[in-house]
């Protein structure tokens, strides 16, 4: 059985291979051809669908809609030259930190970056 990291890496490769492809033959190529706003709109739609499925308590739909959200998030990552490895590295960096500690560190870094 393959690991989740392998699955994400394979999916990222497929998504990257569709960039610049024929929009009439590939959904992902079509999204890329429509540009940033269309890709981000799709991420927002899928996030809303996850929330609606969760509000209904429908476990099957929650999984399906989350898969759609992850997929479209990966398209967005690819659009910006990123992939799952960067997200996984960030999650690994946060591992062992409490959410409150991580949030405080982010706020500190943000203030330092703003020069305030």
Coordinates of N, CA, C and O in Angstrom, one line a residue:
X1 N 0.8 -1.2 0.0 CA 0.0 0.0 0.0 C 0.9 1.2 0.0 O 1.9 1.3 0.7
X2 N 0.5 2.2 -0.8 CA 1.3 3.4 -0.9 C 1.0 4.4 0.2 O -0.1 4.3 0.8
X3 N 1.9 5.3 0.5 CA 1.6 6.3 1.6 C 0.8 7.4 1.0 O 0.8 7.7 -0.2
X4 N 0.3 8.2 1.9 CA -0.5 9.4 1.5 C 0.4 10.4 0.8 O 0.0 11.0 -0.1
X5 N 1.7 10.5 1.3 CA 2.6 11.4 0.6 C 2.8 11.0 -0.9 O 2.9 11.8 -1.7
X6 N 2.9 9.6 -1.1 CA 3.0 9.2 -2.5 C 1.8 9.5 -3.3 O 2.0 9.9 -4.5
X7 N 0.7 9.3 -2.8 CA -0.6 9.7 -3.5 C -0.6 11.1 -3.8 O -0.9 11.5 -5.0
X8 N -0.3 12.0 -2.9 CA -0.3 13.4 -3.2 C 0.8 13.8 -4.2 O 0.5 14.6 -5.1
X9 N 2.0 13.1 -4.1 CA 3.0 13.4 -5.1 C 2.6 13.0 -6.5 O 2.8 13.7 -7.5
X10 N 2.0 11.8 -6.6 CA 1.5 11.3 -7.9 C 0.4 12.3 -8.5 O 0.5 12.6 -9.6
X11 N -0.5 12.7 -7.6 CA -1.5 13.6 -8.1 C -0.9 14.9 -8.5 O -1.3 15.5 -9.5
X12 N 0.1 15.4 -7.8 CA 0.7 16.7 -8.1 C 1.4 16.6 -9.5 O 1.4 17.5 -10.3
X13 N 2.0 15.4 -9.8 CA 2.6 15.2 -11.1 C 1.6 15.2 -12.2 O 1.8 15.8 -13.3
X14 N 0.4 14.6 -12.0 CA -0.6 14.6 -13.0 C -1.1 16.0 -13.2 O -1.3 16.5 -14.4
X15 N -1.4 16.7 -12.1 CA -1.8 18.1 -12.3 C -0.8 18.9 -13.0 O -1.1 19.7 -14.0
X16 N 0.5 18.8 -12.7 CA 1.5 19.6 -13.4 C 1.6 19.2 -14.9 O 1.8 20.1 -15.7
X17 N 1.4 17.9 -15.2 CA 1.4 17.5 -16.6 C 0.3 18.1 -17.4 O 0.4 18.1 -18.6
X18 N -0.8 18.5 -16.8 CA -1.9 19.1 -17.5 C -1.8 20.6 -17.8 O -2.5 21.1 -18.6
X19 N -0.8 21.2 -17.1 CA -0.6 22.6 -17.3 C -0.2 22.8 -18.8 O 0.7 22.2 -19.3
X20 N -0.8 23.8 -19.5 CA -0.5 24.0 -20.9 C -1.2 23.0 -21.8 O -1.0 23.1 -23.0
X21 N -2.0 22.1 -21.3 CA -2.6 21.1 -22.1 C -3.9 21.7 -22.8 O -4.2 22.8 -22.6
X22 N -4.5 20.8 -23.5 CA -5.7 21.2 -24.2 C -6.9 21.4 -23.3 O -7.4 20.4 -22.7
X23 N -7.4 22.6 -23.2 CA -8.6 22.8 -22.3 C -9.8 22.0 -22.7 O -10.7 21.8 -21.9
X24 N -9.9 21.6 -23.9 CA -11.0 20.8 -24.4 C -10.9 19.3 -24.0 O -11.9 18.6 -24.1
X25 N -9.7 18.9 -23.6 CA -9.5 17.5 -23.3 C -9.2 17.3 -21.8 O -9.1 16.1 -21.4
X26 N -9.0 18.3 -21.0 CA -8.6 18.2 -19.6 C -9.2 19.2 -18.8 O -9.1 20.4 -19.0
X27 N -9.9 18.8 -17.7 CA -10.5 19.7 -16.8 C -9.5 20.6 -16.1 O -9.6 21.8 -16.0
X28 N -8.3 20.0 -15.7 CA -7.3 20.7 -15.1 C -6.7 21.7 -16.0 O -6.4 22.9 -15.7
X29 N -6.4 21.3 -17.3 CA -5.9 22.3 -18.3 C -6.9 23.4 -18.5 O -6.4 24.6 -18.6
X30 N -8.2 23.1 -18.4 CA -9.2 24.2 -18.6 C -9.1 25.2 -17.4 O -9.1 26.4 -17.6
X31 N -8.9 24.6 -16.2 CA -8.8 25.5 -15.0 C -7.5 26.4 -15.1 O -7.6 27.6 -14.9
X32 N -6.4 25.8 -15.5 CA -5.2 26.6 -15.7 C -5.4 27.6 -16.7 O -4.9 28.8 -16.6
X33 N -6.1 27.3 -17.8 CA -6.2 28.3 -18.9 C -7.1 29.5 -18.5 O -7.0 30.6 -19.0
X34 N -8.0 29.2 -17.5 CA -8.9 30.3 -17.1 C -8.2 31.2 -16.1 O -8.7 32.3 -15.8
X35 N -7.1 30.8 -15.5 CA -6.3 31.7 -14.6 C -6.6 31.7 -13.2 O -7.5 30.9 -12.7
X36 N -5.9 32.5 -12.5 CA -6.0 32.6 -11.0 C -7.4 32.7 -10.4 O -7.7 31.9 -9.5
X37 N -8.1 33.7 -10.9 CA -9.5 33.9 -10.3 C -10.3 32.6 -10.4 O -11.0 32.3 -9.5
X38 N -10.3 32.0 -11.5 CA -11.2 30.8 -11.7 C -10.7 29.7 -10.8 O -11.5 29.0 -10.2
X39 N -9.4 29.5 -10.7 CA -8.9 28.5 -9.8 C -9.2 28.7 -8.3 O -9.7 27.9 -7.6
X40 N -9.1 30.0 -7.9 CA -9.4 30.3 -6.5 C -10.9 30.3 -6.2 O -11.3 29.9 -5.1
X41 N -11.7 30.6 -7.2 CA -13.1 30.6 -7.1 C -13.5 29.1 -6.8 O -14.4 28.8 -6.0
X42 N -12.9 28.2 -7.5 CA -13.2 26.8 -7.4 C -12.8 26.3 -6.0 O -13.5 25.5 -5.4
X43 N -11.7 26.7 -5.5 CA -11.2 26.4 -4.1 C -12.3 26.9 -3.1 O -12.7 26.1 -2.2
X44 N -12.7 28.1 -3.3 CA -13.8 28.6 -2.4 C -15.1 27.9 -2.4 O -15.7 27.6 -1.4
X45 N -15.5 27.5 -3.7 CA -16.7 26.7 -3.8 C -16.6 25.4 -3.1 O -17.5 24.9 -2.4
X46 N -15.5 24.7 -3.3 CA -15.3 23.4 -2.7 C -15.2 23.5 -1.1 O -15.7 22.7 -0.4
X47 N -14.6 24.6 -0.6 CA -14.5 24.8 0.8 C -15.9 24.9 1.4 O -16.3 24.4 2.4
X48 N -16.8 25.7 0.7 CA -18.2 25.9 1.1 C -18.9 24.5 1.1 O -19.7 24.3 2.0
X49 N -18.7 23.7 0.1 CA -19.3 22.4 0.0 C -18.9 21.5 1.2 O -19.7 20.7 1.7
X50 N -17.6 21.6 1.6 CA -17.2 20.8 2.8 C -18.0 21.3 4.0 O -18.5 20.4 4.8
X51 N -18.1 22.6 4.2 CA -18.8 23.1 5.3 C -20.3 22.6 5.3 O -20.8 22.2 6.3
X52 N -20.9 22.7 4.1 CA -22.3 22.3 4.0 C -22.5 20.8 4.3 O -23.4 20.4 5.1
X53 N -21.6 20.0 3.8 CA -21.6 18.5 4.1 C -21.4 18.3 5.6 O -22.1 17.4 6.2
X54 N -20.5 19.0 6.2 CA -20.2 18.8 7.6 C -21.4 19.3 8.5 O -21.8 18.6 9.5
X55 N -22.1 20.4 8.1 CA -23.3 20.8 8.8 C -24.4 19.8 8.7 O -25.1 19.6 9.7
X56 N -24.4 19.0 7.6 CA -25.4 18.0 7.5 C -25.0 16.7 8.2 O -25.8 15.8 8.3
X57 N -23.8 16.6 8.6 CA -23.3 15.4 9.3 C -23.2 14.2 8.3 O -23.1 13.1 8.8
X58 N -23.1 14.5 7.0 CA -23.0 13.4 6.1 C -21.6 13.0 5.8 O -20.8 13.6 5.1
X59 N -21.2 11.9 6.5 CA -19.8 11.5 6.5 C -19.2 11.2 5.1 O -18.1 11.6 4.7
X60 N -20.0 10.5 4.3 CA -19.6 10.2 2.9 C -19.4 11.5 2.1 O -18.4 11.6 1.4
X61 N -20.3 12.4 2.2 CA -20.2 13.7 1.5 C -19.0 14.5 2.0 O -18.3 15.2 1.3
X62 N -18.8 14.5 3.3 CA -17.7 15.2 3.9 C -16.4 14.7 3.3 O -15.5 15.5 2.9
X63 N -16.2 13.4 3.2 CA -15.0 12.8 2.6 C -14.9 13.2 1.1 O -13.8 13.7 0.6
X64 N -16.0 13.1 0.4 CA -16.0 13.4 -1.0 C -15.7 14.9 -1.3 O -14.9 15.2 -2.2
X65 N -16.3 15.7 -0.5 CA -16.1 17.2 -0.7 C -14.7 17.6 -0.3 O -14.1 18.5 -0.9
X66 N -14.2 16.9 0.8 CA -12.8 17.2 1.2 C -11.8 16.8 0.1 O -10.9 17.5 -0.1
X67 N -12.1 15.7 -0.5 CA -11.2 15.2 -1.6 C -11.3 16.3 -2.7 O -10.2 16.6 -3.3
X68 N -12.4 16.8 -3.0 CA -12.6 17.9 -4.1 C -11.8 19.1 -3.6 O -11.1 19.7 -4.5
X69 N -11.9 19.5 -2.4 CA -11.2 20.7 -1.9 C -9.7 20.5 -1.9 O -8.9 21.3 -2.4
X70 N -9.2 19.3 -1.5 CA -7.8 19.0 -1.6 C -7.3 19.1 -3.0 O -6.2 19.6 -3.3
X71 N -8.0 18.4 -3.9 CA -7.7 18.4 -5.3 C -7.5 19.8 -5.9 O -6.5 20.2 -6.5
X72 N -8.6 20.7 -5.7 CA -8.5 22.0 -6.2 C -7.5 22.9 -5.5 O -6.9 23.8 -6.1
X73 N -7.2 22.6 -4.2 CA -6.1 23.3 -3.5 C -4.8 22.9 -4.2 O -3.9 23.8 -4.3
X74 N -4.7 21.7 -4.6 CA -3.4 21.3 -5.2 C -3.3 21.9 -6.6 O -2.2 22.3 -7.0
X75 N -4.4 22.2 -7.3 CA -4.3 22.9 -8.6 C -3.9 24.3 -8.3 O -3.0 24.9 -9.0
X76 N -4.4 24.9 -7.2 CA -4.0 26.3 -6.9 C -2.5 26.3 -6.5 O -1.8 27.2 -6.9
X77 N -2.0 25.3 -5.7 CA -0.6 25.3 -5.4 C 0.2 25.2 -6.6 O 1.2 25.9 -6.8
X78 N -0.2 24.3 -7.6 CA 0.6 24.2 -8.8 C 0.6 25.5 -9.6 O 1.6 25.8 -10.2
X79 N -0.5 26.2 -9.6 CA -0.6 27.4 -10.3 C 0.5 28.4 -9.8 O 1.0 29.2 -10.6
X80 N 0.8 28.3 -8.5 CA 1.7 29.2 -7.9 C 3.1 28.6 -7.8 O 4.0 29.1 -7.0
X81 N 3.3 27.5 -8.5 CA 4.6 26.8 -8.5 C 5.0 26.1 -7.2 O 6.1 25.9 -6.9
X82 N 3.9 25.7 -6.5 CA 4.1 25.0 -5.2 C 3.5 23.6 -5.3 O 2.8 23.3 -6.3
X83 N 3.7 22.7 -4.3 CA 3.2 21.4 -4.4 C 2.9 20.9 -2.9 O 3.2 21.6 -2.0
X84 N 2.5 19.7 -2.8 CA 2.2 19.1 -1.5 C 3.4 19.0 -0.6 O 3.3 19.1 0.6
X85 N 4.6 18.9 -1.2 CA 5.8 18.8 -0.3 C 6.0 20.0 0.6 O 6.3 19.9 1.7
X86 N 5.7 21.2 0.0 CA 5.8 22.4 0.8 C 4.8 22.5 2.0 O 5.1 22.9 3.1
X87 N 3.6 22.0 1.7 CA 2.5 22.0 2.7 C 2.8 21.0 3.8 O 2.7 21.2 5.0
X88 N 3.3 19.8 3.3 CA 3.6 18.7 4.3 C 4.8 19.2 5.2 O 4.8 18.9 6.4
X89 N 5.8 19.9 4.6 CA 6.9 20.4 5.4 C 6.4 21.4 6.4 O 6.9 21.4 7.5
X90 N 5.5 22.2 6.0 CA 4.9 23.2 7.0 C 4.2 22.5 8.1 O 4.3 22.8 9.3
X91 N 3.4 21.5 7.8 CA 2.7 20.7 8.8 C 3.7 20.0 9.7 O 3.5 20.0 11.0
X92 N 4.7 19.5 9.2 CA 5.8 18.8 10.0 C 6.5 19.8 10.9 O 6.8 19.5 12.0
X93 N 6.7 21.0 10.4 CA 7.3 22.1 11.2 C 6.4 22.4 12.4 O 6.9 22.6 13.5
X94 N 5.1 22.4 12.2 CA 4.2 22.7 13.2 C 4.0 21.6 14.2 O 3.4 21.8 15.3
X95 N 4.3 20.4 13.8 CA 4.1 19.2 14.7 C 4.8 19.4 16.0 O 5.9 19.8 16.1
X96 N 4.0 19.1 17.1 CA 4.6 19.3 18.4 C 4.3 20.7 19.0 O 4.5 20.8 20.2
X97 N 3.9 21.6 18.2 CA 3.5 22.9 18.7 C 2.1 22.9 19.0 O 1.3 22.4 18.3
X98 N 1.7 23.6 20.1 CA 0.2 23.7 20.3 C -0.3 24.7 19.3 O 0.5 25.6 18.8
X99 N -1.5 24.7 19.0 CA -2.1 25.6 18.1 C -1.9 27.0 18.5 O -1.7 27.9 17.7
X100 N -2.0 27.3 19.8 CA -1.9 28.6 20.3 C -0.4 29.1 20.2 O -0.2 30.3 19.8
X101 N 0.5 28.2 20.4 CA 1.9 28.6 20.2 C 2.2 28.9 18.8 O 2.9 29.9 18.5
X102 N 1.7 28.1 17.9 CA 1.9 28.3 16.4 C 1.3 29.6 16.0 O 1.9 30.3 15.2
X103 N 0.1 29.9 16.5 CA -0.6 31.1 16.1 C 0.2 32.3 16.6 O 0.4 33.3 15.9
X104 N 0.8 32.3 17.8 CA 1.6 33.4 18.4 C 2.8 33.6 17.5 O 3.2 34.7 17.3
X105 N 3.5 32.4 17.1 CA 4.7 32.6 16.3 C 4.4 33.2 15.0 O 5.1 34.0 14.5
X106 N 3.3 32.8 14.4 CA 2.9 33.4 13.1 C 2.6 34.9 13.2 O 3.0 35.7 12.4
X107 N 1.9 35.3 14.3 CA 1.7 36.7 14.5 C 3.0 37.5 14.7 O 3.1 38.6 14.2
X108 N 3.9 36.9 15.5 CA 5.2 37.6 15.7 C 5.9 37.7 14.3 O 6.5 38.8 14.0
X109 N 6.0 36.7 13.5 CA 6.6 36.7 12.2 C 6.0 37.8 11.3 O 6.6 38.5 10.6
X110 N 4.7 37.8 11.4 CA 3.9 38.8 10.6 C 4.3 40.2 11.0 O 4.5 41.1 10.1
X111 N 4.3 40.5 12.3 CA 4.7 41.8 12.8 C 6.1 42.2 12.3 O 6.4 43.3 11.9
X112 N 7.0 41.2 12.4 CA 8.4 41.5 12.0 C 8.5 41.7 10.5 O 9.3 42.6 10.1
X113 N 7.7 41.0 9.8 CA 7.7 41.2 8.3 C 7.1 42.5 7.9 O 7.5 43.1 6.9
X114 N 6.1 43.0 8.7 CA 5.5 44.3 8.4 C 6.4 45.5 8.9 O 6.1 46.6 8.6
X115 N 7.4 45.2 9.7 CA 8.2 46.2 10.3 C 7.6 47.0 11.4 O 8.0 48.1 11.7
X116 N 6.5 46.4 12.0 CA 5.8 47.1 13.1 C 6.2 46.6 14.4 O 6.9 45.6 14.5

